[in-house]
Amino acid sequence: MKNIFILHGPPGAGKGTVGERLSKNLNIPLISTGDLLRENVKEKTELGLKAKKYMDKGELVPDKIVISILLDRLSKDDCKNGFILDGFPRNISQAKNLEKYIKNEKVKVVYLEANDDFLVNRLSNRRICENCGAIYHLINIPPKVPGICDKCGGKLIQREDDKEEVIRNRLAVYHKLTSPLLDYYKKKGVLFGVRGDGELEDTVKQIIEISKL
Ligand code: AP5
Ligand code: MG
């Protein structure tokens, strides 16, 4: 049986940070649709150029684009024992497409909870590596050398969509279009709530316990 996790949560809740730790611990890949889209934007693919218009405003990229890049990634060999999804699904239609693909496999949905003002503040201190995408926080998870990625030596930058007005729109889009998934998964009995604003170690430990259930 596959080990399939969905990390659900508003922008900045820690999906990427927690997901990376979990991926190492459970030995299954972390698949972030945001990262896949950003790679396409960086490489200026046709798909990336289309997606960028939405991402810069903090709007959802159309389902057709996102579903096609996700299913392409899930077809790779490293997903055969399971995977962790970060940032997908983001609406009910995406959830149904995922179900069609994974058929009867069980999923666990982990909801990382945190409030909007906390998240706006946290995201203003986020930096990512422009080369490998590693995630840092200037106060909580700083790099060893300021401005330089510990992992690959790349330059740390602020994400284009981490301007306050765009963050506020991403949060509004989350509440309107993505948060209805909470009810959807709760009714299926597969939703687990965890604090996204606590100590990272505690959060990771709690999710590892959930993975054993
Ligand atoms: P995406 O990249 O998924 O962005 P998001 O959902 O807004 O989430 P973030 O990546 O901002 O936050 P996160 O939860 O990963 O937090 P992180 O771990 O970095 O999507 C970007 C855009 O792509 C969307 O707006 C949309 O346009 C498009 N898109 C993507 N998927 C799509 C889809 N399925 N459908 C349509 N469009 C889609 O943590 C944040 C900060 O906090 C970091 O600095 C981190 O170091 C720090 N931190 C995290 N956890 C802790 C902790 N426990 N303690 C201390 N610090 C912590
Ligand atoms: Mg992320």
Short mmCIF file of N, CA and C in Angstrom, two decimals, residues 86-189:
data_model
loop_
_atom_site.label_atom_id
_atom_site.label_comp_id
_atom_site.label_asym_id
_atom_site.label_seq_id
_atom_site.Cartn_x
_atom_site.Cartn_y
_atom_site.Cartn_z
N ASP A 86 2.31 18.93 -1.45
CA ASP A 86 2.34 20.25 -0.80
C ASP A 86 1.68 21.23 -1.76
N GLY A 87 0.53 21.78 -1.35
CA GLY A 87 -0.12 22.79 -2.18
C GLY A 87 -1.05 22.23 -3.25
N PHE A 88 -1.33 20.97 -3.16
CA PHE A 88 -2.29 20.32 -4.06
C PHE A 88 -3.03 19.26 -3.26
N PRO A 89 -4.35 19.11 -3.38
CA PRO A 89 -5.26 19.92 -4.18
C PRO A 89 -5.58 21.26 -3.51
N ARG A 90 -6.01 22.20 -4.34
CA ARG A 90 -6.35 23.54 -3.84
C ARG A 90 -7.81 23.87 -4.06
N ASN A 91 -8.55 22.95 -4.63
CA ASN A 91 -10.01 23.11 -4.73
C ASN A 91 -10.61 21.70 -4.91
N ILE A 92 -11.94 21.65 -4.86
CA ILE A 92 -12.60 20.33 -4.89
C ILE A 92 -12.34 19.62 -6.22
N SER A 93 -12.32 20.38 -7.30
CA SER A 93 -12.10 19.75 -8.60
C SER A 93 -10.72 19.09 -8.66
N GLN A 94 -9.70 19.75 -8.11
CA GLN A 94 -8.36 19.14 -8.07
C GLN A 94 -8.38 17.89 -7.20
N ALA A 95 -9.13 17.94 -6.09
CA ALA A 95 -9.20 16.77 -5.20
C ALA A 95 -9.81 15.58 -5.94
N LYS A 96 -10.84 15.84 -6.72
CA LYS A 96 -11.52 14.74 -7.44
C LYS A 96 -10.60 14.17 -8.52
N ASN A 97 -9.82 15.03 -9.17
CA ASN A 97 -8.86 14.54 -10.17
C ASN A 97 -7.79 13.66 -9.54
N LEU A 98 -7.37 14.05 -8.34
CA LEU A 98 -6.38 13.24 -7.63
C LEU A 98 -6.96 11.87 -7.29
N GLU A 99 -8.20 11.87 -6.81
CA GLU A 99 -8.86 10.60 -6.47
C GLU A 99 -8.95 9.67 -7.68
N LYS A 100 -9.25 10.26 -8.82
CA LYS A 100 -9.33 9.45 -10.05
C LYS A 100 -7.99 8.79 -10.32
N TYR A 101 -6.93 9.51 -10.03
CA TYR A 101 -5.59 9.01 -10.34
C TYR A 101 -5.14 7.94 -9.34
N ILE A 102 -5.40 8.19 -8.04
CA ILE A 102 -4.87 7.24 -7.04
C ILE A 102 -5.85 6.11 -6.74
N LYS A 103 -7.03 6.19 -7.33
CA LYS A 103 -8.09 5.16 -7.19
C LYS A 103 -8.39 4.86 -5.73
N ASN A 104 -8.15 3.62 -5.28
CA ASN A 104 -8.58 3.27 -3.92
C ASN A 104 -7.54 3.51 -2.84
N GLU A 105 -6.39 4.07 -3.24
CA GLU A 105 -5.35 4.30 -2.22
C GLU A 105 -5.86 5.27 -1.16
N LYS A 106 -5.46 5.00 0.10
CA LYS A 106 -5.88 5.89 1.20
C LYS A 106 -4.97 7.10 1.27
N VAL A 107 -5.55 8.23 1.69
CA VAL A 107 -4.71 9.41 1.90
C VAL A 107 -4.87 9.88 3.35
N LYS A 108 -3.86 10.58 3.84
CA LYS A 108 -3.99 11.29 5.12
C LYS A 108 -3.77 12.76 4.82
N VAL A 109 -4.67 13.58 5.31
CA VAL A 109 -4.57 15.01 5.06
C VAL A 109 -4.18 15.71 6.36
N VAL A 110 -3.03 16.38 6.34
CA VAL A 110 -2.58 17.08 7.54
C VAL A 110 -2.81 18.58 7.32
N TYR A 111 -3.58 19.14 8.23
CA TYR A 111 -3.91 20.58 8.15
C TYR A 111 -3.00 21.35 9.09
N LEU A 112 -2.12 22.16 8.54
CA LEU A 112 -1.24 23.01 9.34
C LEU A 112 -1.97 24.33 9.60
N GLU A 113 -2.30 24.55 10.86
CA GLU A 113 -3.15 25.70 11.19
C GLU A 113 -2.34 26.90 11.71
N ALA A 114 -2.68 28.09 11.22
CA ALA A 114 -2.09 29.33 11.76
C ALA A 114 -2.94 30.50 11.29
N ASN A 115 -2.92 31.61 12.05
CA ASN A 115 -3.79 32.71 11.65
C ASN A 115 -3.10 33.70 10.69
N ASP A 116 -3.92 34.47 10.01
CA ASP A 116 -3.44 35.30 8.89
C ASP A 116 -2.35 36.30 9.29
N ASP A 117 -2.54 37.03 10.40
CA ASP A 117 -1.55 38.05 10.75
C ASP A 117 -0.20 37.42 11.07
N PHE A 118 -0.26 36.29 11.75
CA PHE A 118 0.97 35.54 12.05
C PHE A 118 1.68 35.17 10.73
N LEU A 119 0.89 34.72 9.76
CA LEU A 119 1.48 34.24 8.50
C LEU A 119 2.08 35.38 7.67
N VAL A 120 1.40 36.54 7.66
CA VAL A 120 1.94 37.68 6.90
C VAL A 120 3.30 38.07 7.48
N ASN A 121 3.36 38.09 8.79
CA ASN A 121 4.60 38.45 9.46
C ASN A 121 5.69 37.41 9.18
N ARG A 122 5.32 36.13 9.28
CA ARG A 122 6.31 35.07 9.06
C ARG A 122 6.85 35.10 7.63
N LEU A 123 5.95 35.32 6.67
CA LEU A 123 6.39 35.29 5.27
C LEU A 123 7.31 36.46 4.91
N SER A 124 7.20 37.57 5.67
CA SER A 124 8.08 38.70 5.37
C SER A 124 9.53 38.33 5.70
N ASN A 125 9.74 37.32 6.53
CA ASN A 125 11.10 36.89 6.88
C ASN A 125 11.55 35.64 6.14
N ARG A 126 10.74 35.19 5.18
CA ARG A 126 11.15 33.99 4.43
C ARG A 126 12.16 34.36 3.35
N ARG A 127 13.15 33.52 3.16
CA ARG A 127 14.04 33.63 2.01
C ARG A 127 14.16 32.23 1.41
N ILE A 128 14.30 32.17 0.07
CA ILE A 128 14.50 30.87 -0.55
C ILE A 128 15.76 30.92 -1.42
N CYS A 129 16.33 29.74 -1.67
CA CYS A 129 17.52 29.69 -2.53
C CYS A 129 17.07 29.77 -3.97
N GLU A 130 17.67 30.70 -4.72
CA GLU A 130 17.22 30.85 -6.12
C GLU A 130 17.66 29.66 -6.96
N ASN A 131 18.63 28.91 -6.46
CA ASN A 131 19.13 27.77 -7.22
C ASN A 131 18.38 26.48 -6.88
N CYS A 132 18.31 26.10 -5.57
CA CYS A 132 17.71 24.80 -5.23
C CYS A 132 16.35 24.91 -4.55
N GLY A 133 15.91 26.11 -4.22
CA GLY A 133 14.58 26.28 -3.64
C GLY A 133 14.51 26.05 -2.13
N ALA A 134 15.64 25.75 -1.47
CA ALA A 134 15.63 25.51 -0.01
C ALA A 134 15.02 26.72 0.70
N ILE A 135 14.29 26.43 1.79
CA ILE A 135 13.53 27.48 2.48
C ILE A 135 14.20 27.87 3.80
N TYR A 136 14.34 29.17 4.03
CA TYR A 136 14.92 29.69 5.28
C TYR A 136 13.97 30.70 5.90
N HIS A 137 14.26 31.03 7.17
CA HIS A 137 13.55 32.10 7.85
C HIS A 137 14.61 32.92 8.56
N LEU A 138 14.60 34.25 8.35
CA LEU A 138 15.71 35.07 8.84
C LEU A 138 15.90 34.94 10.35
N ILE A 139 14.81 34.69 11.07
CA ILE A 139 14.93 34.61 12.53
C ILE A 139 14.92 33.16 13.02
N ASN A 140 13.96 32.38 12.56
CA ASN A 140 13.78 31.01 13.09
C ASN A 140 14.73 29.98 12.49
N ILE A 141 14.93 30.08 11.18
CA ILE A 141 15.74 29.06 10.49
C ILE A 141 16.73 29.79 9.57
N PRO A 142 17.71 30.51 10.18
CA PRO A 142 18.62 31.32 9.34
C PRO A 142 19.70 30.45 8.68
N PRO A 143 20.23 30.92 7.55
CA PRO A 143 21.35 30.20 6.94
C PRO A 143 22.61 30.43 7.77
N LYS A 144 23.60 29.55 7.61
CA LYS A 144 24.85 29.71 8.39
C LYS A 144 25.57 31.00 7.98
N VAL A 145 25.61 31.27 6.67
CA VAL A 145 26.21 32.52 6.17
C VAL A 145 25.08 33.37 5.59
N PRO A 146 24.90 34.61 6.09
CA PRO A 146 23.77 35.40 5.60
C PRO A 146 23.73 35.50 4.07
N GLY A 147 22.54 35.26 3.50
CA GLY A 147 22.36 35.45 2.07
C GLY A 147 22.80 34.28 1.20
N ILE A 148 23.38 33.23 1.85
CA ILE A 148 23.91 32.10 1.07
C ILE A 148 23.26 30.80 1.53
N CYS A 149 22.87 29.96 0.56
CA CYS A 149 22.23 28.69 0.89
C CYS A 149 23.22 27.70 1.50
N ASP A 150 22.85 27.10 2.64
CA ASP A 150 23.71 26.10 3.30
C ASP A 150 23.93 24.89 2.40
N LYS A 151 22.89 24.56 1.62
CA LYS A 151 22.93 23.29 0.90
C LYS A 151 23.73 23.36 -0.39
N CYS A 152 23.59 24.47 -1.15
CA CYS A 152 24.22 24.49 -2.48
C CYS A 152 25.05 25.74 -2.73
N GLY A 153 25.08 26.67 -1.76
CA GLY A 153 25.88 27.89 -1.95
C GLY A 153 25.18 28.93 -2.82
N GLY A 154 23.92 28.64 -3.22
CA GLY A 154 23.16 29.57 -4.07
C GLY A 154 22.79 30.85 -3.31
N LYS A 155 22.29 31.82 -4.07
CA LYS A 155 21.93 33.12 -3.47
C LYS A 155 20.51 33.03 -2.89
N LEU A 156 20.31 33.60 -1.69
CA LEU A 156 18.97 33.61 -1.10
C LEU A 156 18.21 34.85 -1.55
N ILE A 157 16.97 34.63 -1.96
CA ILE A 157 16.15 35.74 -2.46
C ILE A 157 14.76 35.69 -1.81
N GLN A 158 14.01 36.78 -1.98
CA GLN A 158 12.63 36.80 -1.52
C GLN A 158 11.75 36.34 -2.68
N ARG A 159 10.72 35.55 -2.40
CA ARG A 159 9.85 35.11 -3.48
C ARG A 159 9.07 36.29 -4.03
N GLU A 160 8.84 36.29 -5.35
CA GLU A 160 8.12 37.38 -6.02
C GLU A 160 6.75 37.63 -5.38
N ASP A 161 6.11 36.53 -4.93
CA ASP A 161 4.75 36.67 -4.39
C ASP A 161 4.75 36.87 -2.87
N ASP A 162 5.90 37.19 -2.29
CA ASP A 162 5.95 37.46 -0.85
C ASP A 162 5.89 38.95 -0.52
N LYS A 163 5.29 39.74 -1.41
CA LYS A 163 5.00 41.15 -1.08
C LYS A 163 3.70 41.15 -0.30
N GLU A 164 3.57 42.07 0.69
CA GLU A 164 2.41 41.98 1.58
C GLU A 164 1.08 41.94 0.85
N GLU A 165 0.90 42.80 -0.19
CA GLU A 165 -0.42 42.81 -0.83
C GLU A 165 -0.73 41.49 -1.54
N VAL A 166 0.34 40.87 -2.09
CA VAL A 166 0.13 39.58 -2.76
C VAL A 166 -0.13 38.48 -1.71
N ILE A 167 0.57 38.56 -0.59
CA ILE A 167 0.35 37.57 0.47
C ILE A 167 -1.11 37.64 0.93
N ARG A 168 -1.60 38.90 1.12
CA ARG A 168 -3.00 39.06 1.58
C ARG A 168 -3.96 38.45 0.55
N ASN A 169 -3.66 38.61 -0.73
CA ASN A 169 -4.55 38.02 -1.74
C ASN A 169 -4.45 36.49 -1.73
N ARG A 170 -3.23 35.95 -1.56
CA ARG A 170 -3.08 34.49 -1.48
C ARG A 170 -3.90 33.94 -0.31
N LEU A 171 -3.89 34.70 0.81
CA LEU A 171 -4.67 34.25 1.98
C LEU A 171 -6.17 34.29 1.66
N ALA A 172 -6.61 35.35 0.98
CA ALA A 172 -8.04 35.47 0.64
C ALA A 172 -8.45 34.33 -0.29
N VAL A 173 -7.60 34.04 -1.26
CA VAL A 173 -7.88 32.94 -2.20
C VAL A 173 -7.93 31.61 -1.43
N TYR A 174 -7.00 31.45 -0.49
CA TYR A 174 -7.00 30.23 0.34
C TYR A 174 -8.35 30.07 1.06
N HIS A 175 -8.79 31.15 1.73
CA HIS A 175 -10.03 31.04 2.52
C HIS A 175 -11.23 30.77 1.62
N LYS A 176 -11.25 31.39 0.45
CA LYS A 176 -12.41 31.24 -0.43
C LYS A 176 -12.43 29.89 -1.16
N LEU A 177 -11.32 29.53 -1.77
CA LEU A 177 -11.34 28.37 -2.69
C LEU A 177 -10.75 27.10 -2.10
N THR A 178 -9.76 27.24 -1.21
CA THR A 178 -9.04 26.04 -0.74
C THR A 178 -9.57 25.52 0.59
N SER A 179 -9.95 26.42 1.50
CA SER A 179 -10.37 25.94 2.83
C SER A 179 -11.63 25.05 2.80
N PRO A 180 -12.52 25.15 1.77
CA PRO A 180 -13.64 24.19 1.74
C PRO A 180 -13.18 22.72 1.70
N LEU A 181 -11.92 22.50 1.33
CA LEU A 181 -11.41 21.12 1.33
C LEU A 181 -11.35 20.53 2.73
N LEU A 182 -11.28 21.41 3.74
CA LEU A 182 -11.21 20.92 5.11
C LEU A 182 -12.46 20.11 5.44
N ASP A 183 -13.60 20.66 5.09
CA ASP A 183 -14.87 19.98 5.32
C ASP A 183 -14.97 18.69 4.49
N TYR A 184 -14.50 18.82 3.27
CA TYR A 184 -14.53 17.70 2.32
C TYR A 184 -13.75 16.50 2.89
N TYR A 185 -12.55 16.76 3.41
CA TYR A 185 -11.73 15.66 3.93
C TYR A 185 -12.17 15.24 5.34
N LYS A 186 -12.75 16.20 6.08
CA LYS A 186 -13.24 15.85 7.42
C LYS A 186 -14.35 14.81 7.29
N LYS A 187 -15.24 15.05 6.33
CA LYS A 187 -16.36 14.12 6.11
C LYS A 187 -15.85 12.74 5.70
N LYS A 188 -14.72 12.68 5.05
CA LYS A 188 -14.15 11.39 4.66
C LYS A 188 -13.38 10.74 5.81
N GLY A 189 -13.22 11.51 6.92
CA GLY A 189 -12.54 10.96 8.10
C GLY A 189 -11.03 10.85 7.94
#
